[in-house]
Structure formats: C-alpha cells, structure tokens
PDB file of N, CA and C in Angstrom:
ATOM      1  N   UNK A   1       1.661 -11.402   7.252  1.00  0.00           N
ATOM      2  CA  UNK A   1       2.621 -10.566   6.670  1.00  0.00           C
ATOM      3  C   UNK A   1       2.568  -9.047   7.006  1.00  0.00           C
ATOM      4  N   UNK A   2       1.357  -8.282   6.987  1.00  0.00           N
ATOM      5  CA  UNK A   2       1.329  -7.006   7.282  1.00  0.00           C
ATOM      6  C   UNK A   2       1.782  -6.689   8.606  1.00  0.00           C
ATOM      7  N   UNK A   3       1.375  -7.717   9.624  1.00  0.00           N
ATOM      8  CA  UNK A   3       1.647  -7.282  11.039  1.00  0.00           C
ATOM      9  C   UNK A   3       3.255  -7.298  11.081  1.00  0.00           C
ATOM     10  N   UNK A   4       3.912  -8.271  10.517  1.00  0.00           N
ATOM     11  CA  UNK A   4       5.238  -8.390  10.598  1.00  0.00           C
ATOM     12  C   UNK A   4       5.989  -7.108   9.997  1.00  0.00           C
ATOM     13  N   UNK A   5       5.486  -6.750   8.932  1.00  0.00           N
ATOM     14  CA  UNK A   5       6.176  -5.547   8.077  1.00  0.00           C
ATOM     15  C   UNK A   5       5.832  -4.335   9.011  1.00  0.00           C
ATOM     16  N   UNK A   6       4.572  -4.073   9.644  1.00  0.00           N
ATOM     17  CA  UNK A   6       4.411  -2.929  10.417  1.00  0.00           C
ATOM     18  C   UNK A   6       5.501  -2.784  11.642  1.00  0.00           C
ATOM     19  N   UNK A   7       5.748  -4.204  12.257  1.00  0.00           N
ATOM     20  CA  UNK A   7       6.689  -4.130  13.343  1.00  0.00           C
ATOM     21  C   UNK A   7       8.015  -3.756  12.947  1.00  0.00           C
ATOM     22  N   UNK A   8       8.557  -4.206  11.874  1.00  0.00           N
ATOM     23  CA  UNK A   8       9.701  -3.685  11.136  1.00  0.00           C
ATOM     24  C   UNK A   8       9.878  -2.274  10.916  1.00  0.00           C
ATOM     25  N   UNK A   9       8.879  -1.646  10.418  1.00  0.00           N
ATOM     26  CA  UNK A   9       8.687  -0.421   9.962  1.00  0.00           C
ATOM     27  C   UNK A   9       8.709   0.631  11.340  1.00  0.00           C
ATOM     28  N   UNK A  10       7.823   0.176  12.325  1.00  0.00           N
ATOM     29  CA  UNK A  10       7.759   0.629  13.528  1.00  0.00           C
ATOM     30  C   UNK A  10       9.030   0.864  14.441  1.00  0.00           C
ATOM     31  N   UNK A  11       9.693  -0.171  14.059  1.00  0.00           N
ATOM     32  CA  UNK A  11      10.994  -0.201  15.027  1.00  0.00           C
ATOM     33  C   UNK A  11      12.268   0.849  14.196  1.00  0.00           C
ATOM     34  N   UNK A  12      12.020   0.810  13.002  1.00  0.00           N
ATOM     35  CA  UNK A  12      12.919   1.583  12.265  1.00  0.00           C
ATOM     36  C   UNK A  12      12.432   3.279  12.524  1.00  0.00           C
ATOM     37  N   UNK A  13      11.287   3.449  12.394  1.00  0.00           N
ATOM     38  CA  UNK A  13      10.858   4.923  12.397  1.00  0.00           C
ATOM     39  C   UNK A  13       9.626   5.003  13.245  1.00  0.00           C
ATOM     40  N   UNK A  14       9.581   4.801  14.629  1.00  0.00           N
ATOM     41  CA  UNK A  14       8.445   4.941  15.506  1.00  0.00           C
ATOM     42  C   UNK A  14       7.470   6.140  15.406  1.00  0.00           C
ATOM     43  N   UNK A  15       8.034   7.123  14.946  1.00  0.00           N
ATOM     44  CA  UNK A  15       7.514   8.420  14.824  1.00  0.00           C
ATOM     45  C   UNK A  15       6.552   8.538  13.593  1.00  0.00           C
ATOM     46  N   UNK A  16       6.652   7.610  12.828  1.00  0.00           N
ATOM     47  CA  UNK A  16       5.996   7.769  11.280  1.00  0.00           C
ATOM     48  C   UNK A  16       4.507   6.862  11.507  1.00  0.00           C
ATOM     49  N   UNK A  17       3.619   7.167  10.899  1.00  0.00           N
ATOM     50  CA  UNK A  17       2.272   6.515  10.781  1.00  0.00           C
ATOM     51  C   UNK A  17       2.352   5.818   9.417  1.00  0.00           C
ATOM     52  N   UNK A  18       2.870   4.723   9.469  1.00  0.00           N
ATOM     53  CA  UNK A  18       3.027   3.828   8.239  1.00  0.00           C
ATOM     54  C   UNK A  18       1.810   3.373   7.751  1.00  0.00           C
ATOM     55  N   UNK A  19       0.583   3.360   8.300  1.00  0.00           N
ATOM     56  CA  UNK A  19      -0.630   2.940   7.878  1.00  0.00           C
ATOM     57  C   UNK A  19      -1.221   3.988   6.971  1.00  0.00           C
ATOM     58  N   UNK A  20      -0.764   5.274   7.269  1.00  0.00           N
ATOM     59  CA  UNK A  20      -1.414   6.426   6.402  1.00  0.00           C
ATOM     60  C   UNK A  20      -0.507   6.753   5.304  1.00  0.00           C
ATOM     61  N   UNK A  21       0.765   7.017   5.715  1.00  0.00           N
ATOM     62  CA  UNK A  21       1.803   7.505   4.689  1.00  0.00           C
ATOM     63  C   UNK A  21       2.119   6.737   3.394  1.00  0.00           C
ATOM     64  N   UNK A  22       1.980   7.345   2.271  1.00  0.00           N
ATOM     65  CA  UNK A  22       1.816   6.945   0.719  1.00  0.00           C
ATOM     66  C   UNK A  22       2.800   7.493   0.065  1.00  0.00           C
ATOM     67  N   UNK A  23       4.001   8.339   0.714  1.00  0.00           N
ATOM     68  CA  UNK A  23       5.068   8.815   0.001  1.00  0.00           C
ATOM     69  C   UNK A  23       6.084   8.807   0.752  1.00  0.00           C
ATOM     70  N   UNK A  24       6.693   7.761   1.312  1.00  0.00           N
ATOM     71  CA  UNK A  24       7.575   7.555   2.315  1.00  0.00           C
ATOM     72  C   UNK A  24       8.954   7.922   1.593  1.00  0.00           C
ATOM     73  N   UNK A  25       8.980   7.584   0.355  1.00  0.00           N
ATOM     74  CA  UNK A  25      10.494   8.123  -0.311  1.00  0.00           C
ATOM     75  C   UNK A  25      10.249   9.224  -1.097  1.00  0.00           C
ATOM     76  N   UNK A  26       9.288   9.696  -1.674  1.00  0.00           N
ATOM     77  CA  UNK A  26       9.082  10.846  -2.334  1.00  0.00           C
ATOM     78  C   UNK A  26       9.111  12.138  -1.355  1.00  0.00           C
ATOM     79  N   UNK A  27       8.431  11.857  -0.175  1.00  0.00           N
ATOM     80  CA  UNK A  27       8.591  12.903   0.769  1.00  0.00           C
ATOM     81  C   UNK A  27       9.834  13.060   1.768  1.00  0.00           C
ATOM     82  N   UNK A  28      10.429  12.012   1.362  1.00  0.00           N
ATOM     83  CA  UNK A  28      11.843  12.079   2.361  1.00  0.00           C
ATOM     84  C   UNK A  28      11.564  11.514   3.816  1.00  0.00           C
ATOM     85  N   UNK A  29      10.563  10.855   4.078  1.00  0.00           N
ATOM     86  CA  UNK A  29      10.376  10.136   5.408  1.00  0.00           C
ATOM     87  C   UNK A  29      11.290   9.290   5.650  1.00  0.00           C
ATOM     88  N   UNK A  30      11.754   8.315   4.652  1.00  0.00           N
ATOM     89  CA  UNK A  30      12.804   7.421   4.844  1.00  0.00           C
ATOM     90  C   UNK A  30      13.967   7.640   3.911  1.00  0.00           C
ATOM     91  N   UNK A  31      15.147   7.707   4.602  1.00  0.00           N
ATOM     92  CA  UNK A  31      16.266   8.061   3.738  1.00  0.00           C
ATOM     93  C   UNK A  31      17.052   6.751   3.424  1.00  0.00           C
ATOM     94  N   UNK A  32      18.223   6.951   2.645  1.00  0.00           N
ATOM     95  CA  UNK A  32      18.860   5.859   2.148  1.00  0.00           C
ATOM     96  C   UNK A  32      19.264   4.933   3.075  1.00  0.00           C
ATOM     97  N   UNK A  33      19.651   5.408   4.392  1.00  0.00           N
ATOM     98  CA  UNK A  33      19.987   4.589   5.431  1.00  0.00           C
ATOM     99  C   UNK A  33      19.055   3.595   5.869  1.00  0.00           C
ATOM    100  N   UNK A  34      17.778   4.298   6.033  1.00  0.00           N
ATOM    101  CA  UNK A  34      16.614   3.685   6.295  1.00  0.00           C
ATOM    102  C   UNK A  34      16.135   2.336   5.416  1.00  0.00           C
ATOM    103  N   UNK A  35      16.447   2.661   4.166  1.00  0.00           N
ATOM    104  CA  UNK A  35      16.242   1.768   3.124  1.00  0.00           C
ATOM    105  C   UNK A  35      17.091   0.600   3.354  1.00  0.00           C
ATOM    106  N   UNK A  36      18.340   0.861   3.416  1.00  0.00           N
ATOM    107  CA  UNK A  36      19.350  -0.404   3.462  1.00  0.00           C
ATOM    108  C   UNK A  36      19.010  -1.263   4.727  1.00  0.00           C
ATOM    109  N   UNK A  37      18.693  -0.558   5.937  1.00  0.00           N
ATOM    110  CA  UNK A  37      18.168  -1.301   7.091  1.00  0.00           C
ATOM    111  C   UNK A  37      16.961  -2.138   6.883  1.00  0.00           C
ATOM    112  N   UNK A  38      16.197  -1.507   6.037  1.00  0.00           N
ATOM    113  CA  UNK A  38      14.845  -2.085   5.755  1.00  0.00           C
ATOM    114  C   UNK A  38      15.068  -3.271   4.892  1.00  0.00           C
ATOM    115  N   UNK A  39      15.672  -3.245   3.953  1.00  0.00           N
ATOM    116  CA  UNK A  39      16.014  -4.055   2.803  1.00  0.00           C
ATOM    117  C   UNK A  39      16.327  -5.368   3.549  1.00  0.00           C
ATOM    118  N   UNK A  40      17.527  -5.171   4.599  1.00  0.00           N
ATOM    119  CA  UNK A  40      18.130  -6.192   5.420  1.00  0.00           C
ATOM    120  C   UNK A  40      16.973  -7.073   6.055  1.00  0.00           C
ATOM    121  N   UNK A  41      16.125  -6.249   6.743  1.00  0.00           N
ATOM    122  CA  UNK A  41      14.952  -6.756   7.462  1.00  0.00           C
ATOM    123  C   UNK A  41      14.086  -7.499   6.798  1.00  0.00           C
ATOM    124  N   UNK A  42      13.820  -6.959   5.596  1.00  0.00           N
ATOM    125  CA  UNK A  42      12.765  -7.432   4.791  1.00  0.00           C
ATOM    126  C   UNK A  42      13.261  -8.852   4.350  1.00  0.00           C
ATOM    127  N   UNK A  43      14.460  -8.987   3.631  1.00  0.00           N
ATOM    128  CA  UNK A  43      15.060 -10.041   3.244  1.00  0.00           C
ATOM    129  C   UNK A  43      15.090 -11.361   4.099  1.00  0.00           C
ATOM    130  N   UNK A  44      15.342 -10.945   5.520  1.00  0.00           N
ATOM    131  CA  UNK A  44      15.516 -11.897   6.572  1.00  0.00           C
ATOM    132  C   UNK A  44      14.401 -12.419   6.906  1.00  0.00           C
ATOM    133  N   UNK A  45      13.369 -11.561   7.349  1.00  0.00           N
ATOM    134  CA  UNK A  45      12.007 -11.812   7.744  1.00  0.00           C
ATOM    135  C   UNK A  45      11.009 -12.502   6.877  1.00  0.00           C
ATOM    136  N   UNK A  46      11.046 -12.247   5.650  1.00  0.00           N
ATOM    137  CA  UNK A  46      10.377 -12.830   4.714  1.00  0.00           C
ATOM    138  C   UNK A  46      10.800 -13.738   3.689  1.00  0.00           C
ATOM    139  N   UNK A  47      12.130 -13.845   3.804  1.00  0.00           N
ATOM    140  CA  UNK A  47      12.943 -14.949   3.191  1.00  0.00           C
ATOM    141  C   UNK A  47      12.796 -14.783   1.697  1.00  0.00           C
ATOM    142  N   UNK A  48      13.146 -13.227   1.138  1.00  0.00           N
ATOM    143  CA  UNK A  48      13.049 -12.836  -0.107  1.00  0.00           C
ATOM    144  C   UNK A  48      14.589 -12.164  -0.406  1.00  0.00           C
ATOM    145  N   UNK A  49      14.901 -11.936  -1.633  1.00  0.00           N
ATOM    146  CA  UNK A  49      16.200 -11.306  -2.119  1.00  0.00           C
ATOM    147  C   UNK A  49      15.731  -9.967  -2.904  1.00  0.00           C
ATOM    148  N   UNK A  50      15.725  -8.901  -2.177  1.00  0.00           N
ATOM    149  CA  UNK A  50      15.273  -7.752  -2.754  1.00  0.00           C
ATOM    150  C   UNK A  50      16.624  -7.130  -3.695  1.00  0.00           C
ATOM    151  N   UNK A  51      16.642  -7.100  -4.739  1.00  0.00           N
ATOM    152  CA  UNK A  51      17.900  -6.752  -5.770  1.00  0.00           C
ATOM    153  C   UNK A  51      17.922  -5.215  -5.888  1.00  0.00           C
ATOM    154  N   UNK A  52      19.026  -4.720  -6.493  1.00  0.00           N
ATOM    155  CA  UNK A  52      19.182  -3.488  -6.783  1.00  0.00           C
ATOM    156  C   UNK A  52      18.107  -2.957  -7.791  1.00  0.00           C
ATOM    157  N   UNK A  53      17.561  -3.541  -8.658  1.00  0.00           N
ATOM    158  CA  UNK A  53      16.492  -3.333  -9.470  1.00  0.00           C
ATOM    159  C   UNK A  53      15.269  -3.213  -9.054  1.00  0.00           C
ATOM    160  N   UNK A  54      15.022  -3.684  -7.563  1.00  0.00           N
ATOM    161  CA  UNK A  54      13.841  -3.635  -6.937  1.00  0.00           C
ATOM    162  C   UNK A  54      13.781  -2.335  -5.896  1.00  0.00           C
ATOM    163  N   UNK A  55      14.916  -1.518  -6.076  1.00  0.00           N
ATOM    164  CA  UNK A  55      15.167  -0.445  -5.024  1.00  0.00           C
ATOM    165  C   UNK A  55      14.483   0.825  -6.017  1.00  0.00           C
ATOM    166  N   UNK A  56      13.142   0.696  -6.148  1.00  0.00           N
ATOM    167  CA  UNK A  56      12.488   1.932  -6.833  1.00  0.00           C
ATOM    168  C   UNK A  56      11.719   2.626  -5.823  1.00  0.00           C
ATOM    169  N   UNK A  57      11.436   4.102  -5.726  1.00  0.00           N
ATOM    170  CA  UNK A  57      10.565   4.786  -4.851  1.00  0.00           C
ATOM    171  C   UNK A  57       9.287   3.980  -4.659  1.00  0.00           C
ATOM    172  N   UNK A  58       8.682   3.646  -5.958  1.00  0.00           N
ATOM    173  CA  UNK A  58       7.300   3.250  -5.873  1.00  0.00           C
ATOM    174  C   UNK A  58       7.169   1.834  -5.128  1.00  0.00           C
ATOM    175  N   UNK A  59       8.295   0.961  -5.041  1.00  0.00           N
ATOM    176  CA  UNK A  59       8.208  -0.164  -4.127  1.00  0.00           C
ATOM    177  C   UNK A  59       8.230   0.134  -2.811  1.00  0.00           C
ATOM    178  N   UNK A  60       8.751   1.294  -2.333  1.00  0.00           N
ATOM    179  CA  UNK A  60       8.846   1.520  -0.912  1.00  0.00           C
ATOM    180  C   UNK A  60       8.090   2.804  -0.242  1.00  0.00           C
ATOM    181  N   UNK A  61       7.158   3.304  -1.216  1.00  0.00           N
ATOM    182  CA  UNK A  61       6.548   4.427  -0.653  1.00  0.00           C
ATOM    183  C   UNK A  61       5.434   4.494   0.236  1.00  0.00           C
ATOM    184  N   UNK A  62       5.060   3.089   0.346  1.00  0.00           N
ATOM    185  CA  UNK A  62       4.033   2.811   1.304  1.00  0.00           C
ATOM    186  C   UNK A  62       4.124   1.360   1.805  1.00  0.00           C
ATOM    187  N   UNK A  63       3.408   1.076   3.095  1.00  0.00           N
ATOM    188  CA  UNK A  63       3.532  -0.503   3.353  1.00  0.00           C
ATOM    189  C   UNK A  63       2.787  -1.276   2.413  1.00  0.00           C
ATOM    190  N   UNK A  64       1.786  -0.627   1.795  1.00  0.00           N
ATOM    191  CA  UNK A  64       0.935  -1.706   0.788  1.00  0.00           C
ATOM    192  C   UNK A  64       1.950  -1.928  -0.433  1.00  0.00           C
ATOM    193  N   UNK A  65       2.773  -0.944  -0.808  1.00  0.00           N
ATOM    194  CA  UNK A  65       3.785  -1.141  -1.930  1.00  0.00           C
ATOM    195  C   UNK A  65       4.699  -2.139  -1.575  1.00  0.00           C
ATOM    196  N   UNK A  66       5.060  -2.205  -0.259  1.00  0.00           N
ATOM    197  CA  UNK A  66       6.228  -3.172   0.006  1.00  0.00           C
ATOM    198  C   UNK A  66       5.654  -4.459   0.199  1.00  0.00           C
ATOM    199  N   UNK A  67       4.531  -4.639   0.707  1.00  0.00           N
ATOM    200  CA  UNK A  67       3.688  -5.927   0.734  1.00  0.00           C
ATOM    201  C   UNK A  67       3.634  -6.468  -0.885  1.00  0.00           C
ATOM    202  N   UNK A  68       3.353  -5.449  -1.864  1.00  0.00           N
ATOM    203  CA  UNK A  68       3.286  -6.085  -3.184  1.00  0.00           C
ATOM    204  C   UNK A  68       4.550  -6.525  -3.635  1.00  0.00           C
ATOM    205  N   UNK A  69       5.458  -5.828  -3.189  1.00  0.00           N
ATOM    206  CA  UNK A  69       7.038  -6.278  -3.668  1.00  0.00           C
ATOM    207  C   UNK A  69       7.230  -7.589  -2.957  1.00  0.00           C
ATOM    208  N   UNK A  70       7.076  -7.765  -1.743  1.00  0.00           N
ATOM    209  CA  UNK A  70       7.394  -8.997  -1.098  1.00  0.00           C
ATOM    210  C   UNK A  70       6.672 -10.168  -1.569  1.00  0.00           C
ATOM    211  N   UNK A  71       5.310  -9.869  -1.853  1.00  0.00           N
ATOM    212  CA  UNK A  71       4.585 -10.989  -2.533  1.00  0.00           C
ATOM    213  C   UNK A  71       5.144 -11.367  -3.706  1.00  0.00           C
ATOM    214  N   UNK A  72       5.477 -10.519  -4.524  1.00  0.00           N
ATOM    215  CA  UNK A  72       5.916 -10.829  -5.848  1.00  0.00           C
ATOM    216  C   UNK A  72       7.080 -11.333  -5.830  1.00  0.00           C
ATOM    217  N   UNK A  73       8.049 -11.053  -5.023  1.00  0.00           N
ATOM    218  CA  UNK A  73       9.303 -11.839  -4.975  1.00  0.00           C
ATOM    219  C   UNK A  73       9.257 -13.138  -4.317  1.00  0.00           C
ATOM    220  N   UNK A  74       8.271 -13.453  -3.157  1.00  0.00           N
ATOM    221  CA  UNK A  74       8.110 -14.545  -2.826  1.00  0.00           C
ATOM    222  C   UNK A  74       7.640 -15.654  -3.936  1.00  0.00           C
ATOM    223  N   UNK A  75       6.665 -15.076  -4.766  1.00  0.00           N
ATOM    224  CA  UNK A  75       6.187 -15.861  -5.958  1.00  0.00           C
ATOM    225  C   UNK A  75       7.201 -16.462  -7.001  1.00  0.00           C
ATOM    226  N   UNK A  76       8.281 -15.521  -6.905  1.00  0.00           N
ATOM    227  CA  UNK A  76       9.678 -15.839  -8.040  1.00  0.00           C
ATOM    228  C   UNK A  76      10.362 -17.182  -7.608  1.00  0.00           C
ATOM    229  N   UNK A  77      10.159 -17.315  -6.134  1.00  0.00           N
ATOM    230  CA  UNK A  77      11.344 -18.331  -5.723  1.00  0.00           C
ATOM    231  C   UNK A  77      10.843 -19.629  -5.996  1.00  0.00           C
TER     232      UNK A  77
END
C-alpha cells in the first residue's frame, strides 16, 4: 500500500519528499486542487470512498496519516 501511495504522491508533486514531510496541509505543501486530484486517485487505487467528513488536515498531513485513513476506510466496507 505504501509503495502505491508514494507513487501517487510523487506523480502529484515530484519535488516534495513525502517520506519526511509531516505537515503537507498545515504548511501549504498541498493545495485544494492537489487534494481533489489525490482523493480521486486514492478512491480509485485503493477502492475506498473518501467522504467530505474525511477531508480533514490531519488525514492528509503525511503519508502515514493517509495510510491510516485508507486502512480505516477499507475496514469499513
């Protein structure tokens, strides 16, 4: 899962070190357009449905947070 996520993130923003970054939203590294594209890719790739209530900064501030969100959503289906 991590490898697929990193591929998506690196295609979205190749200049960002997603392994180290822990405040992607809080520091403005990812903007709203990035999140829209990212949510679509995550939904398709991981067969989840990220809802509006999941669009919280803490769910997208780091790759680890995104993996937690994906894992949680996969468990709900």
